Amino acid sequence: MSNGIAPTQSEATAQLSAEGVAIWLDDLSRDRITSGNLAGLMATRNVVGVTTNPTIFAGALAKGSSYSAQLGELANGPSTPDVDAAVWAITTRDVRSACDVLRPAHDASGGVDGRVSIEVDPRLARDTAGTIALAATLWQTIDRPNLFIKIPATVEGLPAITATIAAGISVNVTLIFSLERYAAVIDAYLAGIEQAAAAGLDVTDIGSVASFFVSRVDGAADAALASIGTPEALALQGKVAVANARLAYDIHTQILASPRWVALAALGAKPQRPLWASTGVKNPAYPDTLYVTELVADGVVNTMPEATLQAVADHGVITGDTITTNVADANATIAAFAGVGGDLAGITEHLETDGLTKFVTSWEELLATVSTGLATAQS
């Protein structure tokens, strides 16, 4: 892991933060926590949150020796090691520790930032009841107010989001690709807040973000455009994902002006912020800061892999709001994509299915890595 960070504040990330963009790190490992790297990124790169997923945990467990001691304790305990229980113990410990590191950012922002996200077992993505139960158990186990429970935005996940929010548990809704599903996610959040308020809960303590994936949309859209092959189609490459995200933000702003939201805001409810996820550029021909500098607006979150974060810090050019002034252009881009034969609905549906498959594969890799670690650690 590359952890070399200059002990100075980045002007670009400071500007990004000043524009109202919350910078979160899309990575976590025990070494980041114990080495002081995470605290360093908070101090020099304006990081105020962390997101995790099964892929991140699988990668962390596969590297170095940071987990050796805990694996040894689990392997040589009084009972036969259980792989699922070991994964639970390892990941919840990391997230709890990260929550503690980020607690100052949470307190300073009035509970808005300083958040750390952990995902429910992705094998439950189509299981509403199972997701609700596991979200509650994760929340109780980690026991930190600045935790987010990640729930995928599947059709089955939507009622789980509402129920979890209604129980007073903060949620990071993940794996959103389409505007239609994003609108449904917003509705699920608002319904949850309404139910929480009706039950007498303090809604000011409940937070949420909606993770709208970016680069994966361009990957699929660009491939479709290349297949179409016309000059009009090729001219749209690298533009669809940003346009899609900008229109998502436009939906967000419309909701904030709605009577339904105004009533909830009067109770002290926090807006569900759009979060730009999958912001590492997949195509090396594109600027490595593309999905950061082109998605700047007040009240959004951008969660970045470290390489993207450091690229922004090194040479990112922040020019102010790049979303609200470009909504008309975004609508034109999406219309043009359809006009050349692009099927955005089909692409986003495939991306959700593919994303779930990848998360399950990563979870199984995580289980295998921990299983090997337990076997190695047994004395």
CSV table of C-alpha atoms in Angstrom, one decimal:
chain,number,residue,atom,x,y,z
A,1,MET,CA,0.0,0.0,0.0
A,2,SER,CA,1.3,3.4,-0.9
A,3,ASN,CA,0.9,5.6,2.2
A,4,GLY,CA,3.4,8.3,1.5
A,5,ILE,CA,1.6,11.6,2.1
A,6,ALA,CA,3.2,15.0,2.2
A,7,PRO,CA,2.6,16.6,5.6
A,8,THR,CA,0.9,19.6,4.0
A,9,GLN,CA,-2.7,20.5,3.3
A,10,SER,CA,-3.8,20.0,-0.3
A,11,GLU,CA,-5.2,23.2,-1.8
A,12,ALA,CA,-7.3,21.2,-4.3
A,13,THR,CA,-9.0,19.1,-1.7
A,14,ALA,CA,-9.5,22.1,0.5
A,15,GLN,CA,-11.2,23.9,-2.4
A,16,LEU,CA,-13.4,20.9,-3.1
A,17,SER,CA,-14.4,20.8,0.6
A,18,ALA,CA,-15.2,24.5,0.5
A,19,GLU,CA,-17.5,23.9,-2.5
A,20,GLY,CA,-19.6,21.6,-0.3
A,21,VAL,CA,-18.2,18.3,-1.4
A,22,ALA,CA,-17.6,15.8,1.4
A,23,ILE,CA,-14.4,13.8,0.6
A,24,TRP,CA,-14.6,10.2,1.7
A,25,LEU,CA,-12.0,7.5,1.2
A,26,ASP,CA,-13.1,4.4,-0.6
A,27,ASP,CA,-10.8,2.0,1.3
A,28,LEU,CA,-10.0,0.7,4.7
A,29,SER,CA,-7.5,-1.6,6.3
A,30,ARG,CA,-6.2,-2.2,9.8
A,31,ASP,CA,-2.9,-0.8,8.8
A,32,ARG,CA,-4.5,2.4,7.7
A,33,ILE,CA,-5.9,2.8,11.2
A,34,THR,CA,-3.0,1.7,13.3
A,35,SER,CA,-0.3,3.5,11.2
A,36,GLY,CA,-2.0,6.8,11.5
A,37,ASN,CA,-2.6,6.9,7.7
A,38,LEU,CA,-6.3,7.5,8.0
A,39,ALA,CA,-5.8,10.3,10.5
A,40,GLY,CA,-3.2,11.8,8.1
A,41,LEU,CA,-5.6,11.8,5.2
A,42,MET,CA,-8.1,13.6,7.4
A,43,ALA,CA,-5.5,16.3,8.2
A,44,THR,CA,-4.0,16.7,4.7
A,45,ARG,CA,-6.6,15.6,2.2
A,46,ASN,CA,-9.9,16.8,3.9
A,47,VAL,CA,-11.1,13.2,4.3
A,48,VAL,CA,-14.3,13.1,6.4
A,49,GLY,CA,-15.6,9.6,5.8
A,50,VAL,CA,-14.8,6.1,4.8
A,51,THR,CA,-16.6,3.5,2.6
A,52,THR,CA,-15.9,-0.2,2.6
A,53,ASN,CA,-17.1,-3.2,0.6
A,54,PRO,CA,-16.3,-6.9,0.4
A,55,THR,CA,-13.7,-6.3,-2.3
A,56,ILE,CA,-11.9,-3.8,0.0
A,57,PHE,CA,-11.9,-6.2,3.0
A,58,ALA,CA,-10.7,-9.1,0.8
A,59,GLY,CA,-7.8,-7.0,-0.4
A,60,ALA,CA,-6.9,-5.9,3.1
A,61,LEU,CA,-6.9,-9.4,4.5
A,62,ALA,CA,-4.8,-10.7,1.7
A,63,LYS,CA,-1.9,-8.2,2.4
A,64,GLY,CA,0.6,-8.0,5.2
A,65,SER,CA,0.4,-9.2,8.7
A,66,SER,CA,-2.0,-6.7,10.3
A,67,TYR,CA,-4.6,-9.4,11.0
A,68,SER,CA,-2.2,-12.1,12.2
A,69,ALA,CA,-2.7,-11.6,15.9
A,70,GLN,CA,-6.5,-11.5,15.7
A,71,LEU,CA,-6.6,-14.6,13.4
A,72,GLY,CA,-4.4,-16.4,15.9
A,73,GLU,CA,-6.8,-15.5,18.7
A,74,LEU,CA,-9.8,-16.7,16.7
A,75,ALA,CA,-8.1,-19.9,15.5
A,76,ASN,CA,-6.9,-20.9,19.0
A,77,GLY,CA,-10.0,-20.0,21.0
A,78,PRO,CA,-12.1,-22.3,23.1
A,79,SER,CA,-14.3,-23.3,20.1
A,80,THR,CA,-13.7,-24.5,16.6
A,81,PRO,CA,-13.1,-21.4,14.4
A,82,ASP,CA,-16.1,-20.4,12.3
A,83,VAL,CA,-15.2,-18.6,9.1
A,84,ASP,CA,-18.3,-16.4,8.9
A,85,ALA,CA,-17.9,-15.4,12.6
A,86,ALA,CA,-14.2,-14.6,12.0
A,87,VAL,CA,-15.1,-12.4,9.1
A,88,TRP,CA,-17.7,-10.7,11.3
A,89,ALA,CA,-15.2,-10.1,14.1
A,90,ILE,CA,-12.5,-8.8,11.8
A,91,THR,CA,-14.6,-6.4,9.7
A,92,THR,CA,-16.6,-5.0,12.6
A,93,ARG,CA,-13.5,-4.3,14.6
A,94,ASP,CA,-11.9,-2.4,11.7
A,95,VAL,CA,-15.1,-0.3,11.1
A,96,ARG,CA,-15.5,0.4,14.8
A,97,SER,CA,-11.9,1.6,15.0
A,98,ALA,CA,-12.3,3.8,11.9
A,99,CYS,CA,-15.5,5.3,13.4
A,100,ASP,CA,-13.4,6.3,16.4
A,101,VAL,CA,-10.8,7.9,14.2
A,102,LEU,CA,-13.4,9.8,12.3
A,103,ARG,CA,-15.5,10.8,15.4
A,104,PRO,CA,-14.1,14.4,15.5
A,105,ALA,CA,-15.3,15.0,11.9
A,106,HIS,CA,-18.7,13.6,12.9
A,107,ASP,CA,-19.0,15.9,15.9
A,108,ALA,CA,-17.7,18.9,14.1
A,109,SER,CA,-20.3,18.5,11.3
A,110,GLY,CA,-23.2,18.0,13.6
A,111,GLY,CA,-23.4,14.3,12.7
A,112,VAL,CA,-23.4,14.8,8.9
A,113,ASP,CA,-19.9,13.5,8.2
A,114,GLY,CA,-17.3,11.4,10.0
A,115,ARG,CA,-19.2,8.4,8.7
A,116,VAL,CA,-17.8,4.9,8.1
A,117,SER,CA,-19.9,2.4,6.0
A,118,ILE,CA,-20.1,-1.4,6.3
A,119,GLU,CA,-22.1,-3.5,4.0
A,120,VAL,CA,-24.6,-6.2,4.8
A,121,ASP,CA,-23.6,-9.6,3.5
A,122,PRO,CA,-24.2,-9.2,-0.3
A,123,ARG,CA,-25.7,-12.7,-0.4
A,124,LEU,CA,-28.8,-11.1,1.2
A,125,ALA,CA,-29.3,-8.5,-1.5
A,126,ARG,CA,-32.5,-10.2,-2.7
A,127,ASP,CA,-33.6,-11.0,0.9
A,128,THR,CA,-35.6,-8.1,2.5
A,129,ALA,CA,-36.1,-9.7,5.9
A,130,GLY,CA,-32.6,-11.0,6.1
A,131,THR,CA,-31.2,-7.6,5.2
A,132,ILE,CA,-33.3,-5.8,7.8
A,133,ALA,CA,-32.2,-8.3,10.5
A,134,LEU,CA,-28.5,-8.1,9.7
A,135,ALA,CA,-28.5,-4.3,9.4
A,136,ALA,CA,-29.8,-4.1,13.0
A,137,THR,CA,-27.3,-6.6,14.3
A,138,LEU,CA,-24.4,-4.8,12.6
A,139,TRP,CA,-25.6,-1.5,14.1
A,140,GLN,CA,-25.8,-3.0,17.6
A,141,THR,CA,-22.5,-4.8,17.3
A,142,ILE,CA,-20.4,-1.8,16.1
A,143,ASP,CA,-22.3,0.5,18.4
A,144,ARG,CA,-21.1,3.9,17.0
A,145,PRO,CA,-23.3,6.8,16.1
A,146,ASN,CA,-21.2,7.6,13.0
A,147,LEU,CA,-21.8,4.3,11.4
A,148,PHE,CA,-23.6,3.7,8.1
A,149,ILE,CA,-25.0,0.4,7.1
A,150,LYS,CA,-24.8,-0.2,3.4
A,151,ILE,CA,-27.8,-1.8,1.8
A,152,PRO,CA,-27.9,-2.4,-2.0
A,153,ALA,CA,-30.6,-0.6,-3.9
A,154,THR,CA,-32.2,-3.7,-5.3
A,155,VAL,CA,-36.0,-3.9,-5.6
A,156,GLU,CA,-35.9,-6.2,-2.5
A,157,GLY,CA,-33.6,-3.7,-0.8
A,158,LEU,CA,-36.0,-0.8,-1.0
A,159,PRO,CA,-38.3,-1.9,1.8
A,160,ALA,CA,-35.3,-2.9,3.9
A,161,ILE,CA,-34.0,0.7,3.5
A,162,THR,CA,-37.3,2.1,4.8
A,163,ALA,CA,-37.5,-0.3,7.7
A,164,THR,CA,-33.9,0.3,8.7
A,165,ILE,CA,-34.2,4.0,8.6
A,166,ALA,CA,-37.5,3.8,10.5
A,167,ALA,CA,-35.7,1.9,13.3
A,168,GLY,CA,-33.3,4.9,13.6
A,169,ILE,CA,-30.4,3.2,11.8
A,170,SER,CA,-28.3,5.3,9.4
A,171,VAL,CA,-28.0,3.9,5.9
A,172,ASN,CA,-25.7,4.2,2.9
A,173,VAL,CA,-27.8,3.0,0.0
A,174,THR,CA,-25.3,1.4,-2.5
A,175,LEU,CA,-25.2,0.1,-6.1
A,176,ILE,CA,-27.5,2.8,-7.7
A,177,PHE,CA,-27.1,3.2,-11.4
A,178,SER,CA,-30.4,4.5,-12.9
A,179,LEU,CA,-32.3,7.7,-12.3
A,180,GLU,CA,-35.5,5.7,-11.8
A,181,ARG,CA,-34.0,3.5,-9.1
A,182,TYR,CA,-32.5,6.6,-7.5
A,183,ALA,CA,-36.0,8.2,-7.3
A,184,ALA,CA,-37.3,5.0,-5.6
A,185,VAL,CA,-34.3,5.2,-3.1
A,186,ILE,CA,-35.2,8.7,-2.2
A,187,ASP,CA,-38.8,7.7,-1.6
A,188,ALA,CA,-37.7,4.8,0.6
A,189,TYR,CA,-35.6,7.1,2.7
A,190,LEU,CA,-38.4,9.7,3.1
A,191,ALA,CA,-40.8,6.9,4.1
A,192,GLY,CA,-38.4,5.7,6.7
A,193,ILE,CA,-37.9,9.1,8.2
A,194,GLU,CA,-41.7,9.6,8.3
A,195,GLN,CA,-42.1,6.3,10.1
A,196,ALA,CA,-39.4,7.1,12.5
A,197,ALA,CA,-40.9,10.4,13.3
A,198,ALA,CA,-44.4,8.8,13.8
A,199,ALA,CA,-42.8,6.4,16.2
A,200,GLY,CA,-41.4,9.2,18.3
A,201,LEU,CA,-37.7,8.7,17.3
A,202,ASP,CA,-35.3,11.7,17.2
A,203,VAL,CA,-34.9,12.0,13.4
A,204,THR,CA,-32.0,14.4,13.8
A,205,ASP,CA,-29.8,11.5,14.6
A,206,ILE,CA,-30.6,9.6,11.4
A,207,GLY,CA,-28.3,10.0,8.3
A,208,SER,CA,-28.2,8.6,4.8
A,209,VAL,CA,-26.4,8.8,1.5
A,210,ALA,CA,-27.4,7.4,-1.8
A,211,SER,CA,-24.4,5.9,-3.6
A,212,PHE,CA,-24.7,6.6,-7.3
A,213,PHE,CA,-22.1,4.7,-9.3
A,214,VAL,CA,-20.3,6.6,-12.1
A,215,SER,CA,-17.3,5.0,-13.9
A,216,ARG,CA,-19.0,1.7,-14.4
A,217,VAL,CA,-21.7,3.5,-16.4
A,218,ASP,CA,-19.1,5.0,-18.7
A,219,GLY,CA,-17.4,1.6,-19.1
A,220,ALA,CA,-20.7,0.0,-20.3
A,221,ALA,CA,-21.9,3.0,-22.3
A,222,ASP,CA,-18.5,3.5,-24.0
A,223,ALA,CA,-18.5,-0.1,-25.1
A,224,ALA,CA,-22.0,0.3,-26.6
A,225,LEU,CA,-21.0,3.4,-28.3
A,226,ALA,CA,-18.0,1.8,-29.8
A,227,SER,CA,-20.1,-1.0,-31.1
A,228,ILE,CA,-22.5,1.5,-32.7
A,229,GLY,CA,-19.5,3.1,-34.2
A,230,THR,CA,-20.9,6.2,-35.9
A,231,PRO,CA,-19.2,9.5,-35.4
A,232,GLU,CA,-22.2,10.8,-33.4
A,233,ALA,CA,-21.9,7.8,-31.1
A,234,LEU,CA,-18.2,8.0,-30.6
A,235,ALA,CA,-18.5,11.7,-29.8
A,236,LEU,CA,-20.5,10.7,-26.7
A,237,GLN,CA,-17.9,8.4,-25.2
A,238,GLY,CA,-16.8,9.5,-21.7
A,239,LYS,CA,-19.9,11.8,-21.3
A,240,VAL,CA,-22.8,9.5,-20.3
A,241,ALA,CA,-21.8,8.7,-16.7
A,242,VAL,CA,-21.3,12.4,-15.7
A,243,ALA,CA,-24.6,13.4,-17.4
A,244,ASN,CA,-26.4,10.6,-15.6
A,245,ALA,CA,-25.0,11.7,-12.2
A,246,ARG,CA,-25.7,15.4,-12.9
A,247,LEU,CA,-29.4,14.5,-13.5
A,248,ALA,CA,-29.4,12.5,-10.3
A,249,TYR,CA,-28.3,15.6,-8.5
A,250,ASP,CA,-31.1,17.6,-10.2
A,251,ILE,CA,-33.6,15.1,-8.8
A,252,HIS,CA,-32.1,15.6,-5.4
A,253,THR,CA,-32.5,19.4,-5.6
A,254,GLN,CA,-36.1,19.0,-6.7
A,255,ILE,CA,-36.9,16.7,-3.7
A,256,LEU,CA,-35.4,19.3,-1.3
A,257,ALA,CA,-37.9,21.8,-2.6
A,258,SER,CA,-40.8,19.5,-2.2
A,259,PRO,CA,-43.5,20.0,0.5
A,260,ARG,CA,-42.8,16.4,1.7
A,261,TRP,CA,-39.2,17.2,2.4
A,262,VAL,CA,-39.9,20.7,3.8
A,263,ALA,CA,-42.2,19.0,6.4
A,264,LEU,CA,-39.5,16.5,7.4
A,265,ALA,CA,-36.7,19.2,7.5
A,266,ALA,CA,-38.9,21.1,10.0
A,267,LEU,CA,-38.5,18.1,12.3
A,268,GLY,CA,-34.8,18.3,12.0
A,269,ALA,CA,-34.3,15.5,9.4
A,270,LYS,CA,-31.1,15.4,7.5
A,271,PRO,CA,-31.1,15.3,3.6
A,272,GLN,CA,-30.1,12.1,2.0
A,273,ARG,CA,-27.0,13.3,0.1
A,274,PRO,CA,-26.0,11.9,-3.3
A,275,LEU,CA,-22.7,10.1,-3.1
A,276,TRP,CA,-20.6,9.6,-6.2
A,277,ALA,CA,-19.1,6.1,-6.0
A,278,SER,CA,-16.9,4.2,-8.5
A,279,THR,CA,-15.0,7.4,-9.1
A,280,GLY,CA,-11.7,5.8,-10.2
A,281,VAL,CA,-11.3,6.3,-13.9
A,282,LYS,CA,-11.3,3.0,-15.8
A,283,ASN,CA,-10.2,4.4,-19.2
A,284,PRO,CA,-6.7,5.7,-19.0
A,285,ALA,CA,-7.4,8.1,-21.9
A,286,TYR,CA,-9.7,10.1,-19.5
A,287,PRO,CA,-8.4,12.6,-16.9
A,288,ASP,CA,-7.8,10.7,-13.7
A,289,THR,CA,-9.8,13.4,-11.8
A,290,LEU,CA,-12.8,13.3,-14.3
A,291,TYR,CA,-15.4,12.0,-11.9
A,292,VAL,CA,-14.4,14.4,-9.2
A,293,THR,CA,-13.9,17.8,-10.9
A,294,GLU,CA,-17.0,17.3,-13.2
A,295,LEU,CA,-19.3,16.4,-10.3
A,296,VAL,CA,-18.9,19.4,-7.9
A,297,ALA,CA,-21.9,20.8,-6.1
A,298,ASP,CA,-22.9,21.7,-2.6
A,299,GLY,CA,-24.2,18.8,-0.5
A,300,VAL,CA,-22.7,15.9,-2.3
A,301,VAL,CA,-20.2,13.2,-1.2
A,302,ASN,CA,-17.4,11.9,-3.4
A,303,THR,CA,-15.8,8.6,-2.2
A,304,MET,CA,-12.5,8.0,-3.8
A,305,PRO,CA,-9.9,5.3,-4.0
A,306,GLU,CA,-6.6,6.6,-2.7
A,307,ALA,CA,-5.1,6.9,-6.2
A,308,THR,CA,-7.9,9.2,-7.2
A,309,LEU,CA,-7.7,11.2,-4.0
A,310,GLN,CA,-4.0,11.8,-4.5
A,311,ALA,CA,-4.5,12.7,-8.1
A,312,VAL,CA,-7.0,15.4,-7.1
A,313,ALA,CA,-4.6,16.6,-4.4
A,314,ASP,CA,-1.7,16.7,-6.9
A,315,HIS,CA,-3.3,18.3,-10.0
A,316,GLY,CA,-7.1,18.6,-9.6
A,317,VAL,CA,-8.5,21.8,-10.8
A,318,ILE,CA,-11.6,22.8,-8.9
A,319,THR,CA,-13.6,25.5,-10.8
A,320,GLY,CA,-16.7,25.6,-8.6
A,321,ASP,CA,-20.1,24.1,-9.2
A,322,THR,CA,-20.0,21.9,-12.3
A,323,ILE,CA,-23.4,20.2,-11.9
A,324,THR,CA,-26.2,22.7,-11.6
A,325,THR,CA,-25.0,24.8,-14.5
A,326,ASN,CA,-24.9,21.8,-16.8
A,327,VAL,CA,-28.3,20.1,-16.3
A,328,ALA,CA,-29.5,21.1,-19.7
A,329,ASP,CA,-26.4,19.7,-21.3
A,330,ALA,CA,-26.8,16.5,-19.3
A,331,ASN,CA,-30.3,16.1,-20.6
A,332,ALA,CA,-29.1,16.6,-24.1
A,333,THR,CA,-26.3,14.0,-23.7
A,334,ILE,CA,-28.7,11.3,-22.4
A,335,ALA,CA,-31.1,12.1,-25.2
A,336,ALA,CA,-28.3,11.9,-27.7
A,337,PHE,CA,-27.3,8.6,-26.3
A,338,ALA,CA,-30.7,7.2,-26.9
A,339,GLY,CA,-30.8,8.8,-30.3
A,340,VAL,CA,-27.8,6.9,-31.5
A,341,GLY,CA,-29.3,3.6,-30.3
A,342,GLY,CA,-27.9,3.5,-26.7
A,343,ASP,CA,-30.0,1.6,-24.2
A,344,LEU,CA,-29.3,3.2,-20.8
A,345,ALA,CA,-32.0,1.3,-19.0
A,346,GLY,CA,-30.6,-2.0,-20.2
A,347,ILE,CA,-27.1,-0.9,-19.2
A,348,THR,CA,-28.0,0.1,-15.7
A,349,GLU,CA,-30.0,-3.1,-15.2
A,350,HIS,CA,-27.1,-5.2,-16.2
A,351,LEU,CA,-24.7,-3.2,-14.1
A,352,GLU,CA,-26.8,-3.8,-11.0
A,353,THR,CA,-26.8,-7.6,-11.6
A,354,ASP,CA,-23.1,-7.6,-12.4
A,355,GLY,CA,-22.3,-5.5,-9.4
A,356,LEU,CA,-24.1,-7.9,-7.1
A,357,THR,CA,-22.4,-10.9,-8.6
A,358,LYS,CA,-19.0,-9.2,-8.1
A,359,PHE,CA,-19.8,-8.4,-4.5
A,360,VAL,CA,-20.7,-12.0,-3.8
A,361,THR,CA,-17.6,-13.2,-5.5
A,362,SER,CA,-15.5,-10.8,-3.3
A,363,TRP,CA,-17.3,-12.0,-0.2
A,364,GLU,CA,-16.5,-15.6,-1.1
A,365,GLU,CA,-12.9,-14.6,-1.7
A,366,LEU,CA,-12.9,-12.9,1.7
A,367,LEU,CA,-14.2,-16.1,3.4
A,368,ALA,CA,-11.5,-18.1,1.6
A,369,THR,CA,-8.8,-15.7,2.7
A,370,VAL,CA,-9.9,-15.8,6.3
A,371,SER,CA,-10.3,-19.6,6.2
A,372,THR,CA,-6.7,-19.9,5.0
A,373,GLY,CA,-5.6,-17.5,7.7
A,374,LEU,CA,-7.3,-19.4,10.4
A,375,ALA,CA,-5.8,-22.7,9.3
A,376,THR,CA,-2.3,-21.1,9.2
A,377,ALA,CA,-2.7,-19.6,12.6
A,378,GLN,CA,-3.9,-22.7,14.4
A,379,SER,CA,-1.2,-23.8,16.8
